[in-house]
Amino acid sequence: MADGPASPAPTPTEPPSDAAQHNPTTHPPSRPSWRCENCGKPWPCEQRREELLAEFRRDRLALLLYLAAHLVDAVDDFQEHGTDVAPDLYGRFMGWARRHPAGTADSDRP
């Protein structure tokens, strides 16, 4: 019999200890326009993409889920504010990450 109460199981909102940790960035999205607050380019800008590849280098699925959540928010923002959805939001949010395994840049590929 173990001493003391058993440790509680992690709740669904707690990431596993080995999950990628989200770090603050100087290139966050500005909502509802979904442009980078720093450089003004469509988010995720090139700098943020590089940061995300580094943050999620060990967990490509987590990167894709993170980006998919932002994609859904962007579609909602565009619709709620009466603007047309920007062309190719899927490519903008997801396409680049699907083409690159997390943590590898084009220069790392043969």
Coordinates of N, CA and C in Angstrom, one line a residue:
M1 N 0.8 -1.2 0.0 CA 0.0 0.0 0.0 C 0.9 1.2 0.0
A2 N 0.6 2.2 -0.9 CA 1.4 3.4 -1.0 C 1.1 4.4 0.1
D3 N 2.1 5.1 0.5 CA 1.9 6.2 1.5 C 1.3 7.4 0.8
G4 N 0.3 8.0 1.4 CA -0.3 9.2 0.9 C -1.2 9.0 -0.3
P5 N -1.8 10.0 -0.8 CA -2.7 9.9 -1.9 C -1.9 9.8 -3.2
A6 N -2.5 9.1 -4.2 CA -1.9 9.0 -5.5 C -1.9 10.3 -6.2
S7 N -0.9 10.6 -7.0 CA -0.9 11.8 -7.7 C -2.0 11.8 -8.7
P8 N -2.6 13.0 -8.9 CA -3.8 13.1 -9.8 C -3.3 12.9 -11.3
A9 N -4.2 12.4 -12.1 CA -3.9 12.2 -13.5 C -3.9 13.6 -14.1
P10 N -3.0 13.9 -15.2 CA -3.0 15.2 -15.8 C -4.4 15.4 -16.4
T11 N -4.8 16.7 -16.3 CA -6.1 17.1 -17.0 C -5.8 17.3 -18.4
P12 N -6.9 17.3 -19.3 CA -6.7 17.5 -20.7 C -6.0 18.8 -21.1
T13 N -6.1 19.8 -20.2 CA -5.5 21.1 -20.5 C -4.0 21.2 -20.1
E14 N -3.5 20.2 -19.4 CA -2.1 20.2 -19.1 C -1.4 19.4 -20.2
P15 N -0.4 20.1 -20.8 CA 0.4 19.4 -21.8 C 1.3 18.4 -21.2
P16 N 1.6 17.3 -21.9 CA 2.5 16.3 -21.4 C 3.9 17.0 -21.2
S17 N 4.6 16.5 -20.2 CA 5.9 17.1 -19.9 C 6.9 17.2 -21.1
D18 N 6.7 16.3 -22.1 CA 7.7 16.3 -23.2 C 7.1 17.0 -24.4
A19 N 5.9 17.7 -24.2 CA 5.4 18.4 -25.3 C 6.2 19.7 -25.6
A20 N 6.1 20.2 -26.8 CA 6.8 21.5 -27.1 C 6.2 22.6 -26.3
Q21 N 7.1 23.4 -25.8 CA 6.7 24.5 -24.9 C 6.5 25.7 -25.8
H22 N 5.4 26.4 -25.6 CA 5.1 27.6 -26.4 C 5.9 28.8 -25.8
N23 N 6.7 29.4 -26.6 CA 7.5 30.5 -26.1 C 7.0 31.8 -26.6
P24 N 7.1 32.9 -25.9 CA 6.7 34.2 -26.4 C 7.5 34.6 -27.6
T25 N 6.8 35.4 -28.4 CA 7.5 35.8 -29.7 C 7.4 37.3 -29.9
T26 N 8.3 37.8 -30.7 CA 8.2 39.2 -31.0 C 7.4 39.4 -32.3
H27 N 6.9 38.3 -32.8 CA 6.1 38.3 -34.1 C 4.7 37.6 -33.9
P28 N 3.9 38.2 -33.0 CA 2.6 37.6 -32.8 C 1.6 38.1 -33.9
P29 N 0.5 37.4 -34.0 CA -0.5 37.9 -35.0 C -1.3 39.1 -34.4
S30 N -1.7 40.0 -35.2 CA -2.6 41.1 -34.9 C -4.0 40.7 -35.4
R31 N -4.9 40.5 -34.5 CA -6.3 40.1 -34.9 C -7.1 41.4 -34.9
P32 N -8.0 41.5 -35.9 CA -8.5 40.4 -36.8 C -7.9 40.4 -38.1
S33 N -6.8 41.2 -38.3 CA -6.2 41.3 -39.7 C -5.3 40.1 -40.0
W34 N -4.8 39.5 -38.9 CA -3.9 38.3 -39.1 C -2.6 38.7 -39.8
R35 N -2.1 39.9 -39.4 CA -0.8 40.4 -39.9 C 0.1 40.4 -38.7
C36 N 1.4 40.2 -38.9 CA 2.4 40.2 -37.9 C 2.4 41.6 -37.2
E37 N 2.4 41.6 -35.9 CA 2.4 42.9 -35.1 C 3.8 43.6 -35.3
N38 N 4.8 42.8 -35.6 CA 6.2 43.4 -35.7 C 6.5 43.9 -37.1
C39 N 6.3 43.0 -38.1 CA 6.8 43.3 -39.4 C 5.6 43.6 -40.4
G40 N 4.4 43.4 -40.0 CA 3.3 43.7 -40.8 C 3.0 42.8 -41.9
K41 N 3.7 41.7 -42.0 CA 3.5 40.7 -43.1 C 2.4 39.7 -42.7
P42 N 1.8 39.0 -43.7 CA 0.7 38.1 -43.3 C 1.3 37.1 -42.3
W43 N 0.5 36.8 -41.2 CA 1.0 35.9 -40.2 C 0.6 34.5 -40.5
P44 N 1.4 33.5 -40.3 CA 2.7 33.6 -39.7 C 3.8 34.1 -40.7
C45 N 4.5 35.1 -40.3 CA 5.6 35.7 -41.1 C 6.8 34.7 -41.2
E46 N 7.7 35.0 -42.0 CA 8.9 34.1 -42.1 C 9.6 33.9 -40.8
Q47 N 9.8 35.0 -40.0 CA 10.4 34.9 -38.7 C 9.7 34.0 -37.8
R48 N 8.3 34.2 -37.7 CA 7.6 33.4 -36.8 C 7.6 31.9 -37.3
R49 N 7.6 31.7 -38.6 CA 7.7 30.3 -39.1 C 9.0 29.6 -38.6
E50 N 10.1 30.4 -38.6 CA 11.4 29.8 -38.2 C 11.3 29.6 -36.7
E51 N 10.7 30.5 -35.9 CA 10.6 30.3 -34.5 C 9.7 29.0 -34.2
L52 N 8.6 28.9 -34.9 CA 7.7 27.7 -34.7 C 8.4 26.4 -35.0
L53 N 9.2 26.4 -36.1 CA 10.0 25.2 -36.4 C 10.9 24.8 -35.3
A54 N 11.5 25.8 -34.7 CA 12.5 25.6 -33.6 C 11.7 25.1 -32.3
E55 N 10.6 25.8 -32.0 CA 9.8 25.4 -30.8 C 9.2 24.0 -30.9
F56 N 8.8 23.6 -32.1 CA 8.1 22.3 -32.3 C 9.0 21.3 -33.0
R57 N 10.3 21.5 -32.9 CA 11.2 20.6 -33.7 C 11.0 19.2 -33.4
R58 N 10.5 18.8 -32.2 CA 10.4 17.4 -31.8 C 9.0 16.9 -32.0
D59 N 8.0 17.8 -32.4 CA 6.6 17.3 -32.4 C 5.9 18.0 -33.5
R60 N 6.0 17.5 -34.7 CA 5.4 18.0 -35.9 C 3.9 18.1 -35.8
L61 N 3.3 17.0 -35.2 CA 1.9 17.0 -35.0 C 1.4 18.1 -34.1
A62 N 2.1 18.4 -33.1 CA 1.7 19.6 -32.2 C 1.8 20.9 -33.0
L63 N 2.8 21.0 -33.8 CA 2.9 22.2 -34.7 C 1.7 22.3 -35.6
L64 N 1.3 21.3 -36.2 CA 0.2 21.3 -37.1 C -1.1 21.6 -36.4
L65 N -1.3 21.0 -35.2 CA -2.5 21.3 -34.4 C -2.5 22.8 -33.9
Y66 N -1.3 23.3 -33.5 CA -1.2 24.7 -33.1 C -1.6 25.6 -34.3
L67 N -1.1 25.3 -35.5 CA -1.4 26.2 -36.6 C -2.9 26.0 -37.1
A68 N -3.4 24.8 -37.0 CA -4.8 24.6 -37.3 C -5.8 25.4 -36.4
A69 N -5.4 25.5 -35.1 CA -6.3 26.3 -34.2 C -6.2 27.7 -34.6
H70 N -5.1 28.2 -35.0 CA -5.0 29.6 -35.5 C -5.7 29.8 -36.8
L71 N -5.7 28.8 -37.7 CA -6.4 28.9 -38.9 C -7.9 29.0 -38.7
V72 N -8.4 28.3 -37.8 CA -9.8 28.3 -37.4 C -10.2 29.7 -36.9
D73 N -9.3 30.3 -36.0 CA -9.5 31.6 -35.5 C -9.5 32.7 -36.6
A74 N -8.6 32.5 -37.5 CA -8.5 33.5 -38.6 C -9.7 33.5 -39.5
V75 N -10.2 32.3 -39.8 CA -11.4 32.2 -40.6 C -12.6 32.8 -39.9
D76 N -12.7 32.6 -38.6 CA -13.8 33.2 -37.8 C -13.6 34.7 -37.8
D77 N -12.4 35.2 -37.6 CA -12.2 36.7 -37.6 C -12.6 37.3 -38.9
F78 N -12.1 36.7 -40.0 CA -12.4 37.3 -41.3 C -14.0 37.3 -41.6
Q79 N -14.6 36.2 -41.2 CA -16.1 36.2 -41.4 C -16.8 37.1 -40.4
E80 N -16.4 37.2 -39.2 CA -17.0 38.0 -38.2 C -16.9 39.5 -38.5
H81 N -15.8 39.9 -39.1 CA -15.6 41.3 -39.4 C -16.0 41.7 -40.8
G82 N -16.7 40.8 -41.5 CA -17.3 41.1 -42.8 C -16.3 41.2 -43.9
T83 N -15.1 40.7 -43.7 CA -14.2 40.7 -44.8 C -14.2 39.3 -45.5
D84 N -13.8 39.3 -46.7 CA -13.7 38.0 -47.4 C -12.5 37.2 -46.7
V85 N -12.6 35.9 -46.7 CA -11.5 35.1 -46.3 C -10.3 35.3 -47.2
A86 N -9.2 35.6 -46.7 CA -8.0 35.8 -47.5 C -7.7 34.5 -48.4
P87 N -7.3 34.7 -49.6 CA -7.0 33.5 -50.4 C -6.0 32.6 -49.8
D88 N -6.2 31.3 -50.0 CA -5.2 30.3 -49.6 C -4.8 30.4 -48.1
L89 N -5.8 30.5 -47.2 CA -5.4 30.5 -45.8 C -4.8 29.2 -45.4
Y90 N -5.3 28.1 -46.0 CA -4.7 26.8 -45.7 C -3.2 26.8 -46.0
G91 N -2.9 27.2 -47.2 CA -1.4 27.3 -47.5 C -0.7 28.2 -46.6
R92 N -1.2 29.3 -46.3 CA -0.6 30.3 -45.4 C -0.3 29.7 -44.0
F93 N -1.3 29.0 -43.4 CA -1.1 28.5 -42.1 C -0.6 27.1 -42.0
M94 N -1.0 26.3 -42.9 CA -0.6 24.9 -42.8 C 0.4 24.4 -43.9
G95 N 0.3 24.9 -45.1 CA 1.0 24.3 -46.2 C 2.5 24.3 -46.0
W96 N 3.1 25.4 -45.5 CA 4.5 25.5 -45.3 C 5.0 24.5 -44.2
A97 N 4.2 24.3 -43.2 CA 4.6 23.4 -42.1 C 4.5 21.9 -42.6
R98 N 3.5 21.6 -43.4 CA 3.4 20.3 -43.9 C 4.5 19.9 -44.9
R99 N 5.1 20.9 -45.6 CA 6.2 20.7 -46.5 C 7.5 20.5 -45.8
H100 N 7.6 21.0 -44.5 CA 8.9 20.9 -43.8 C 8.7 20.1 -42.5
P101 N 9.4 19.0 -42.4 CA 9.4 18.3 -41.1 C 9.8 19.3 -40.0
A102 N 9.2 19.3 -38.9 CA 9.6 20.2 -37.8 C 11.1 20.2 -37.6
G103 N 11.6 21.4 -37.5 CA 13.0 21.5 -37.2 C 14.0 21.4 -38.3
T104 N 13.5 21.3 -39.6 CA 14.4 21.2 -40.7 C 14.1 22.3 -41.6
A105 N 15.1 23.0 -42.1 CA 15.0 24.0 -43.1 C 15.3 23.5 -44.5
D106 N 15.0 24.2 -45.5 CA 15.3 23.8 -46.8 C 16.8 23.4 -47.0
S107 N 17.6 24.2 -46.4 CA 19.1 24.0 -46.5 C 19.5 22.6 -45.9
D108 N 18.7 22.1 -45.0 CA 19.0 20.8 -44.4 C 18.7 19.6 -45.2
R109 N 17.9 19.9 -46.3 CA 17.4 18.8 -47.1 C 18.4 18.5 -48.2
P110 N 18.5 17.2 -48.6 CA 19.5 16.8 -49.7 C 19.0 17.4 -51.0

